[in-house]
Amino acid sequence: MIDGLTFLNQKLLLPILLGGILVFGFFVWKEWPQKGERRFWIKLAIGFIGLVALAMLVLKPAVPQMVSGKKSIILTEGYRQAQLDSLTKLYKRIPIESYQPGKLFSKINTNDTLFVLGHGLEPFDFWLVEQNKVDFLGAEPLVGWTAIHYKPMIELGDILSLQTEYTQSKEGHWALLYDNGGNALDSVEFSGETLQKLTFKVEPKASGRFEFALVEKDAQGEVISQEPIPFQVREPEPLQVLIINTFPTFETKYLKNFLAENGHRVVVRSQLTKGRYKFEYFNTEAVPVYQLTENGLQPFDLVIIDADSYLELNKNSREALDKNVKDEGLGLFVQPSGSLFNQPERKFPLSFERDGVQELRIEGTQQTLEKFPFRLKEEILVEPIQWDAAMVGALARQDMGKVGTIFLQDSYQLILDGKQEMYSALWSTIVDAMAKTKVVGTAWETETPFPSVDQPFQFILKTDRLEPEVSSGRGTVPLLQDLQIPTHWKGTTYPTTAGWNALAMAQDSLPAFHYYVFQKDSRKAEHQKWVQQLNQRQFGAIGTKADTRELVKKRAPINPIWFFVVFLLCMGWLWLEPKLHN
């Protein structure tokens, strides 16, 4: 924005000012003999005006003027025709550009005001309009699967749980989940709601890479749409678990059986009397743990201890436990009791407040679980333990390890009610959240949620190698090192085939990193929703109308002909005045 008079040739102001003073001084000296006459002062005034006019011709003064900024329209997928018609009626001959991901614009100039219609630009193309003012006007309402959430990597024996949302569903249509062989595993009927949430659950029977399908059919059984559900199932790595109880409980009885059946190596220590213990061993050698020491705790990935035993630990045991949590990454899970939720922070790192709620309802089912009437206070470095959409507990980060608990009471009641799968899913979630995190030399992370054919797929490689090389099968992928975190390397590749693709480190024998590439029409509604949300975040909330002609301040130079006329008249009078006087 510019306020007041400015000069387009501002850098010439000083030399012109000095030169003008010298010229005007010479003019005064030349006319000085006439100083007693009236014509002397008239000639000085006219000479000064002429010099100023000449200086203005060179400096080119400009003043701010309100002018109508140039506007253009960008059409992206899903734009509203009525909105386009309204804009073209309001702005005659406005340029219109059809957006194609990854391609430059041909009709749009820097600093144009842009109306973006439709779902918006892909995030990798935001740089194209970074110099423009953008009004994002939105698109037609979405139709289809707008959310499909699940874990893309699970362990064998875990439940694959799909949490989905379908927008603008039709009553009488069905949603079905098919496996690789085309066998229907689960089905739900649509109710015709504007937004319907659906849940599908299945337990894979083998490890490997899979591509299930989420299919919509009409009442006659005709396929309306089909979305791929790619995921991987890996063989579970057994955990070393130590369970410590003041006395045997039903909760521990069913929990140890669950852990043992899933192949984990479990040691259970139950106190009989003071100084006397009963030990049980599952899938592991019989090595009793009488005292909690640093060396004795190192083999374990997870310690499960009841609240009474935890609060009564002596100083040496507490210090050994805390040190293994912080330095070795041990997970410490405290089985809850009423007294645990009232402990000060120096005794337990999580803080709670009473909420009076004694039941927890599991979303999408009629199942309720008894809970302690407390809830977590919001704190830094505290994370919830989520089971489906329900918060069942929390954990606090302690350097490399973590300490946590749950709000539930007597979770074994699920087994007594015949809900074995639900019990397994609950405790799989808790154990995965609490167990020691395995330290690996190389890890991969994706930054592109919907990899697509011929579109950029961005990833992060985390490795301690000094100069890693990544191969995509078609050649080496260039990597850019993160200046803040030297072990992080960013790369971009352009997959050419749909389905499972792989990246691998050229100098490493570790397994390749597999990722799934979607066809261009797959996950369409979900991708459009994601793109629209990113455009709203980038350009502001969706506009409700095409705003009116925005006025912009620009520097408009004063027409130099006026200064030339003034200069010519002044010089003409100074030339003619002596002749008239004589």
JSON list of C-alpha atoms in Angstrom, two decimals, residues 183-332:
[
{"chain": "A", "resi": 183, "resn": "ASN", "atom": "CA", "xyz": [-15.38, -63.71, -0.38]},
{"chain": "A", "resi": 184, "resn": "ALA", "atom": "CA", "xyz": [-17.77, -61.44, 1.54]},
{"chain": "A", "resi": 185, "resn": "LEU", "atom": "CA", "xyz": [-16.52, -61.02, 5.12]},
{"chain": "A", "resi": 186, "resn": "ASP", "atom": "CA", "xyz": [-18.90, -58.41, 6.54]},
{"chain": "A", "resi": 187, "resn": "SER", "atom": "CA", "xyz": [-21.86, -56.33, 5.35]},
{"chain": "A", "resi": 188, "resn": "VAL", "atom": "CA", "xyz": [-23.95, -53.37, 6.50]},
{"chain": "A", "resi": 189, "resn": "GLU", "atom": "CA", "xyz": [-27.15, -51.93, 4.98]},
{"chain": "A", "resi": 190, "resn": "PHE", "atom": "CA", "xyz": [-27.33, -48.20, 4.25]},
{"chain": "A", "resi": 191, "resn": "SER", "atom": "CA", "xyz": [-30.06, -46.27, 6.02]},
{"chain": "A", "resi": 192, "resn": "GLY", "atom": "CA", "xyz": [-30.27, -43.29, 3.64]},
{"chain": "A", "resi": 193, "resn": "GLU", "atom": "CA", "xyz": [-28.76, -40.81, 6.14]},
{"chain": "A", "resi": 194, "resn": "THR", "atom": "CA", "xyz": [-26.85, -37.77, 4.92]},
{"chain": "A", "resi": 195, "resn": "LEU", "atom": "CA", "xyz": [-23.80, -38.97, 6.83]},
{"chain": "A", "resi": 196, "resn": "GLN", "atom": "CA", "xyz": [-23.67, -42.61, 7.90]},
{"chain": "A", "resi": 197, "resn": "LYS", "atom": "CA", "xyz": [-20.87, -44.13, 9.98]},
{"chain": "A", "resi": 198, "resn": "LEU", "atom": "CA", "xyz": [-20.12, -47.80, 9.34]},
{"chain": "A", "resi": 199, "resn": "THR", "atom": "CA", "xyz": [-17.77, -50.23, 11.10]},
{"chain": "A", "resi": 200, "resn": "PHE", "atom": "CA", "xyz": [-16.32, -53.44, 9.64]},
{"chain": "A", "resi": 201, "resn": "LYS", "atom": "CA", "xyz": [-14.22, -55.93, 11.59]},
{"chain": "A", "resi": 202, "resn": "VAL", "atom": "CA", "xyz": [-12.37, -59.03, 10.43]},
{"chain": "A", "resi": 203, "resn": "GLU", "atom": "CA", "xyz": [-9.45, -61.10, 11.66]},
{"chain": "A", "resi": 204, "resn": "PRO", "atom": "CA", "xyz": [-6.90, -61.97, 8.92]},
{"chain": "A", "resi": 205, "resn": "LYS", "atom": "CA", "xyz": [-5.74, -65.59, 9.04]},
{"chain": "A", "resi": 206, "resn": "ALA", "atom": "CA", "xyz": [-2.29, -65.17, 7.47]},
{"chain": "A", "resi": 207, "resn": "SER", "atom": "CA", "xyz": [0.55, -62.68, 7.24]},
{"chain": "A", "resi": 208, "resn": "GLY", "atom": "CA", "xyz": [1.51, -60.78, 4.09]},
{"chain": "A", "resi": 209, "resn": "ARG", "atom": "CA", "xyz": [0.25, -57.91, 1.93]},
{"chain": "A", "resi": 210, "resn": "PHE", "atom": "CA", "xyz": [-3.46, -57.86, 1.14]},
{"chain": "A", "resi": 211, "resn": "GLU", "atom": "CA", "xyz": [-5.92, -55.87, -0.94]},
{"chain": "A", "resi": 212, "resn": "PHE", "atom": "CA", "xyz": [-9.46, -56.22, 0.37]},
{"chain": "A", "resi": 213, "resn": "ALA", "atom": "CA", "xyz": [-12.34, -54.36, -1.27]},
{"chain": "A", "resi": 214, "resn": "LEU", "atom": "CA", "xyz": [-15.10, -52.17, 0.16]},
{"chain": "A", "resi": 215, "resn": "VAL", "atom": "CA", "xyz": [-18.01, -52.53, -2.27]},
{"chain": "A", "resi": 216, "resn": "GLU", "atom": "CA", "xyz": [-21.32, -50.67, -2.55]},
{"chain": "A", "resi": 217, "resn": "LYS", "atom": "CA", "xyz": [-24.21, -52.58, -4.14]},
{"chain": "A", "resi": 218, "resn": "ASP", "atom": "CA", "xyz": [-27.79, -51.61, -4.89]},
{"chain": "A", "resi": 219, "resn": "ALA", "atom": "CA", "xyz": [-30.88, -53.61, -3.92]},
{"chain": "A", "resi": 220, "resn": "GLN", "atom": "CA", "xyz": [-30.53, -55.76, -7.07]},
{"chain": "A", "resi": 221, "resn": "GLY", "atom": "CA", "xyz": [-26.93, -56.66, -6.26]},
{"chain": "A", "resi": 222, "resn": "GLU", "atom": "CA", "xyz": [-25.34, -54.45, -8.93]},
{"chain": "A", "resi": 223, "resn": "VAL", "atom": "CA", "xyz": [-21.96, -52.96, -7.99]},
{"chain": "A", "resi": 224, "resn": "ILE", "atom": "CA", "xyz": [-22.17, -49.17, -7.61]},
{"chain": "A", "resi": 225, "resn": "SER", "atom": "CA", "xyz": [-18.64, -48.46, -6.39]},
{"chain": "A", "resi": 226, "resn": "GLN", "atom": "CA", "xyz": [-15.57, -50.31, -5.17]},
{"chain": "A", "resi": 227, "resn": "GLU", "atom": "CA", "xyz": [-12.70, -49.04, -3.02]},
{"chain": "A", "resi": 228, "resn": "PRO", "atom": "CA", "xyz": [-9.45, -50.95, -2.38]},
{"chain": "A", "resi": 229, "resn": "ILE", "atom": "CA", "xyz": [-8.45, -51.61, 1.26]},
{"chain": "A", "resi": 230, "resn": "PRO", "atom": "CA", "xyz": [-4.71, -52.32, 1.18]},
{"chain": "A", "resi": 231, "resn": "PHE", "atom": "CA", "xyz": [-2.99, -53.43, 4.40]},
{"chain": "A", "resi": 232, "resn": "GLN", "atom": "CA", "xyz": [-0.14, -55.58, 5.66]},
{"chain": "A", "resi": 233, "resn": "VAL", "atom": "CA", "xyz": [-0.14, -58.30, 8.30]},
{"chain": "A", "resi": 234, "resn": "ARG", "atom": "CA", "xyz": [3.18, -59.10, 9.96]},
{"chain": "A", "resi": 235, "resn": "GLU", "atom": "CA", "xyz": [4.20, -61.94, 12.20]},
{"chain": "A", "resi": 236, "resn": "PRO", "atom": "CA", "xyz": [4.04, -60.78, 15.82]},
{"chain": "A", "resi": 237, "resn": "GLU", "atom": "CA", "xyz": [7.25, -60.36, 17.80]},
{"chain": "A", "resi": 238, "resn": "PRO", "atom": "CA", "xyz": [6.77, -61.90, 21.25]},
{"chain": "A", "resi": 239, "resn": "LEU", "atom": "CA", "xyz": [7.10, -59.50, 24.17]},
{"chain": "A", "resi": 240, "resn": "GLN", "atom": "CA", "xyz": [8.81, -60.22, 27.48]},
{"chain": "A", "resi": 241, "resn": "VAL", "atom": "CA", "xyz": [6.16, -59.36, 30.10]},
{"chain": "A", "resi": 242, "resn": "LEU", "atom": "CA", "xyz": [6.48, -59.29, 33.88]},
{"chain": "A", "resi": 243, "resn": "ILE", "atom": "CA", "xyz": [3.23, -59.26, 35.91]},
{"chain": "A", "resi": 244, "resn": "ILE", "atom": "CA", "xyz": [3.44, -58.36, 39.62]},
{"chain": "A", "resi": 245, "resn": "ASN", "atom": "CA", "xyz": [0.41, -58.75, 41.92]},
{"chain": "A", "resi": 246, "resn": "THR", "atom": "CA", "xyz": [-0.06, -58.43, 45.65]},
{"chain": "A", "resi": 247, "resn": "PHE", "atom": "CA", "xyz": [-2.43, -61.39, 45.38]},
{"chain": "A", "resi": 248, "resn": "PRO", "atom": "CA", "xyz": [-3.95, -63.37, 42.46]},
{"chain": "A", "resi": 249, "resn": "THR", "atom": "CA", "xyz": [-6.93, -61.66, 40.76]},
{"chain": "A", "resi": 250, "resn": "PHE", "atom": "CA", "xyz": [-9.42, -62.59, 38.07]},
{"chain": "A", "resi": 251, "resn": "GLU", "atom": "CA", "xyz": [-8.18, -59.64, 35.99]},
{"chain": "A", "resi": 252, "resn": "THR", "atom": "CA", "xyz": [-4.64, -61.03, 35.98]},
{"chain": "A", "resi": 253, "resn": "LYS", "atom": "CA", "xyz": [-5.85, -64.60, 35.41]},
{"chain": "A", "resi": 254, "resn": "TYR", "atom": "CA", "xyz": [-7.51, -63.78, 32.10]},
{"chain": "A", "resi": 255, "resn": "LEU", "atom": "CA", "xyz": [-4.86, -61.26, 31.09]},
{"chain": "A", "resi": 256, "resn": "LYS", "atom": "CA", "xyz": [-1.96, -63.72, 31.49]},
{"chain": "A", "resi": 257, "resn": "ASN", "atom": "CA", "xyz": [-3.88, -66.32, 29.48]},
{"chain": "A", "resi": 258, "resn": "PHE", "atom": "CA", "xyz": [-4.48, -63.79, 26.69]},
{"chain": "A", "resi": 259, "resn": "LEU", "atom": "CA", "xyz": [-0.79, -62.84, 26.59]},
{"chain": "A", "resi": 260, "resn": "ALA", "atom": "CA", "xyz": [0.37, -66.47, 26.62]},
{"chain": "A", "resi": 261, "resn": "GLU", "atom": "CA", "xyz": [-2.06, -67.50, 23.85]},
{"chain": "A", "resi": 262, "resn": "ASN", "atom": "CA", "xyz": [-0.63, -64.71, 21.69]},
{"chain": "A", "resi": 263, "resn": "GLY", "atom": "CA", "xyz": [2.89, -66.10, 22.08]},
{"chain": "A", "resi": 264, "resn": "HIS", "atom": "CA", "xyz": [4.26, -63.56, 24.56]},
{"chain": "A", "resi": 265, "resn": "ARG", "atom": "CA", "xyz": [6.78, -64.66, 27.18]},
{"chain": "A", "resi": 266, "resn": "VAL", "atom": "CA", "xyz": [5.16, -64.04, 30.52]},
{"chain": "A", "resi": 267, "resn": "VAL", "atom": "CA", "xyz": [6.43, -64.20, 34.10]},
{"chain": "A", "resi": 268, "resn": "VAL", "atom": "CA", "xyz": [3.79, -63.80, 36.83]},
{"chain": "A", "resi": 269, "resn": "ARG", "atom": "CA", "xyz": [4.77, -63.05, 40.44]},
{"chain": "A", "resi": 270, "resn": "SER", "atom": "CA", "xyz": [1.97, -63.22, 43.02]},
{"chain": "A", "resi": 271, "resn": "GLN", "atom": "CA", "xyz": [2.65, -62.53, 46.71]},
{"chain": "A", "resi": 272, "resn": "LEU", "atom": "CA", "xyz": [1.48, -65.24, 49.12]},
{"chain": "A", "resi": 273, "resn": "THR", "atom": "CA", "xyz": [2.78, -63.82, 52.39]},
{"chain": "A", "resi": 274, "resn": "LYS", "atom": "CA", "xyz": [5.48, -61.31, 53.27]},
{"chain": "A", "resi": 275, "resn": "GLY", "atom": "CA", "xyz": [8.65, -62.42, 51.48]},
{"chain": "A", "resi": 276, "resn": "ARG", "atom": "CA", "xyz": [7.00, -65.46, 49.85]},
{"chain": "A", "resi": 277, "resn": "TYR", "atom": "CA", "xyz": [5.90, -65.49, 46.22]},
{"chain": "A", "resi": 278, "resn": "LYS", "atom": "CA", "xyz": [4.27, -67.79, 43.70]},
{"chain": "A", "resi": 279, "resn": "PHE", "atom": "CA", "xyz": [5.74, -67.73, 40.18]},
{"chain": "A", "resi": 280, "resn": "GLU", "atom": "CA", "xyz": [4.14, -68.76, 36.90]},
{"chain": "A", "resi": 281, "resn": "TYR", "atom": "CA", "xyz": [5.94, -68.98, 33.55]},
{"chain": "A", "resi": 282, "resn": "PHE", "atom": "CA", "xyz": [4.45, -69.01, 30.05]},
{"chain": "A", "resi": 283, "resn": "ASN", "atom": "CA", "xyz": [6.53, -69.50, 26.88]},
{"chain": "A", "resi": 284, "resn": "THR", "atom": "CA", "xyz": [9.73, -68.73, 28.81]},
{"chain": "A", "resi": 285, "resn": "GLU", "atom": "CA", "xyz": [12.31, -70.27, 31.11]},
{"chain": "A", "resi": 286, "resn": "ALA", "atom": "CA", "xyz": [11.66, -70.46, 34.85]},
{"chain": "A", "resi": 287, "resn": "VAL", "atom": "CA", "xyz": [13.76, -67.55, 36.12]},
{"chain": "A", "resi": 288, "resn": "PRO", "atom": "CA", "xyz": [12.17, -66.02, 39.27]},
{"chain": "A", "resi": 289, "resn": "VAL", "atom": "CA", "xyz": [12.24, -62.25, 39.83]},
{"chain": "A", "resi": 290, "resn": "TYR", "atom": "CA", "xyz": [12.37, -61.65, 43.57]},
{"chain": "A", "resi": 291, "resn": "GLN", "atom": "CA", "xyz": [13.72, -58.09, 43.50]},
{"chain": "A", "resi": 292, "resn": "LEU", "atom": "CA", "xyz": [13.25, -55.32, 40.97]},
{"chain": "A", "resi": 293, "resn": "THR", "atom": "CA", "xyz": [16.80, -54.39, 39.91]},
{"chain": "A", "resi": 294, "resn": "GLU", "atom": "CA", "xyz": [18.21, -52.61, 36.86]},
{"chain": "A", "resi": 295, "resn": "ASN", "atom": "CA", "xyz": [19.76, -55.77, 35.45]},
{"chain": "A", "resi": 296, "resn": "GLY", "atom": "CA", "xyz": [16.76, -57.93, 36.33]},
{"chain": "A", "resi": 297, "resn": "LEU", "atom": "CA", "xyz": [14.34, -55.62, 34.47]},
{"chain": "A", "resi": 298, "resn": "GLN", "atom": "CA", "xyz": [16.40, -55.13, 31.30]},
{"chain": "A", "resi": 299, "resn": "PRO", "atom": "CA", "xyz": [15.07, -58.21, 29.42]},
{"chain": "A", "resi": 300, "resn": "PHE", "atom": "CA", "xyz": [11.44, -57.10, 29.81]},
{"chain": "A", "resi": 301, "resn": "ASP", "atom": "CA", "xyz": [9.44, -54.99, 27.34]},
{"chain": "A", "resi": 302, "resn": "LEU", "atom": "CA", "xyz": [6.46, -54.44, 29.63]},
{"chain": "A", "resi": 303, "resn": "VAL", "atom": "CA", "xyz": [5.84, -54.57, 33.38]},
{"chain": "A", "resi": 304, "resn": "ILE", "atom": "CA", "xyz": [2.22, -54.93, 34.53]},
{"chain": "A", "resi": 305, "resn": "ILE", "atom": "CA", "xyz": [1.80, -54.22, 38.24]},
{"chain": "A", "resi": 306, "resn": "ASP", "atom": "CA", "xyz": [-1.30, -53.71, 40.37]},
{"chain": "A", "resi": 307, "resn": "ALA", "atom": "CA", "xyz": [-1.74, -50.32, 42.05]},
{"chain": "A", "resi": 308, "resn": "ASP", "atom": "CA", "xyz": [-1.19, -51.61, 45.62]},
{"chain": "A", "resi": 309, "resn": "SER", "atom": "CA", "xyz": [2.12, -53.28, 44.71]},
{"chain": "A", "resi": 310, "resn": "TYR", "atom": "CA", "xyz": [3.25, -50.20, 42.79]},
{"chain": "A", "resi": 311, "resn": "LEU", "atom": "CA", "xyz": [2.48, -47.78, 45.63]},
{"chain": "A", "resi": 312, "resn": "GLU", "atom": "CA", "xyz": [4.20, -50.02, 48.20]},
{"chain": "A", "resi": 313, "resn": "LEU", "atom": "CA", "xyz": [7.49, -50.45, 46.31]},
{"chain": "A", "resi": 314, "resn": "ASN", "atom": "CA", "xyz": [10.56, -49.71, 48.39]},
{"chain": "A", "resi": 315, "resn": "LYS", "atom": "CA", "xyz": [12.99, -46.98, 47.41]},
{"chain": "A", "resi": 316, "resn": "ASN", "atom": "CA", "xyz": [15.49, -49.25, 45.61]},
{"chain": "A", "resi": 317, "resn": "SER", "atom": "CA", "xyz": [12.80, -51.04, 43.59]},
{"chain": "A", "resi": 318, "resn": "ARG", "atom": "CA", "xyz": [11.15, -47.75, 42.62]},
{"chain": "A", "resi": 319, "resn": "GLU", "atom": "CA", "xyz": [14.45, -46.24, 41.50]},
{"chain": "A", "resi": 320, "resn": "ALA", "atom": "CA", "xyz": [15.34, -49.34, 39.45]},
{"chain": "A", "resi": 321, "resn": "LEU", "atom": "CA", "xyz": [11.93, -49.33, 37.81]},
{"chain": "A", "resi": 322, "resn": "ASP", "atom": "CA", "xyz": [12.03, -45.59, 37.04]},
{"chain": "A", "resi": 323, "resn": "LYS", "atom": "CA", "xyz": [15.56, -45.84, 35.61]},
{"chain": "A", "resi": 324, "resn": "ASN", "atom": "CA", "xyz": [14.60, -48.70, 33.26]},
{"chain": "A", "resi": 325, "resn": "VAL", "atom": "CA", "xyz": [11.55, -46.76, 32.09]},
{"chain": "A", "resi": 326, "resn": "LYS", "atom": "CA", "xyz": [13.53, -43.58, 31.36]},
{"chain": "A", "resi": 327, "resn": "ASP", "atom": "CA", "xyz": [16.80, -45.05, 30.06]},
{"chain": "A", "resi": 328, "resn": "GLU", "atom": "CA", "xyz": [15.82, -48.40, 28.51]},
{"chain": "A", "resi": 329, "resn": "GLY", "atom": "CA", "xyz": [12.33, -47.54, 27.19]},
{"chain": "A", "resi": 330, "resn": "LEU", "atom": "CA", "xyz": [10.50, -50.02, 29.47]},
{"chain": "A", "resi": 331, "resn": "GLY", "atom": "CA", "xyz": [6.70, -49.80, 29.45]},
{"chain": "A", "resi": 332, "resn": "LEU", "atom": "CA", "xyz": [5.07, -49.68, 32.90]}
]
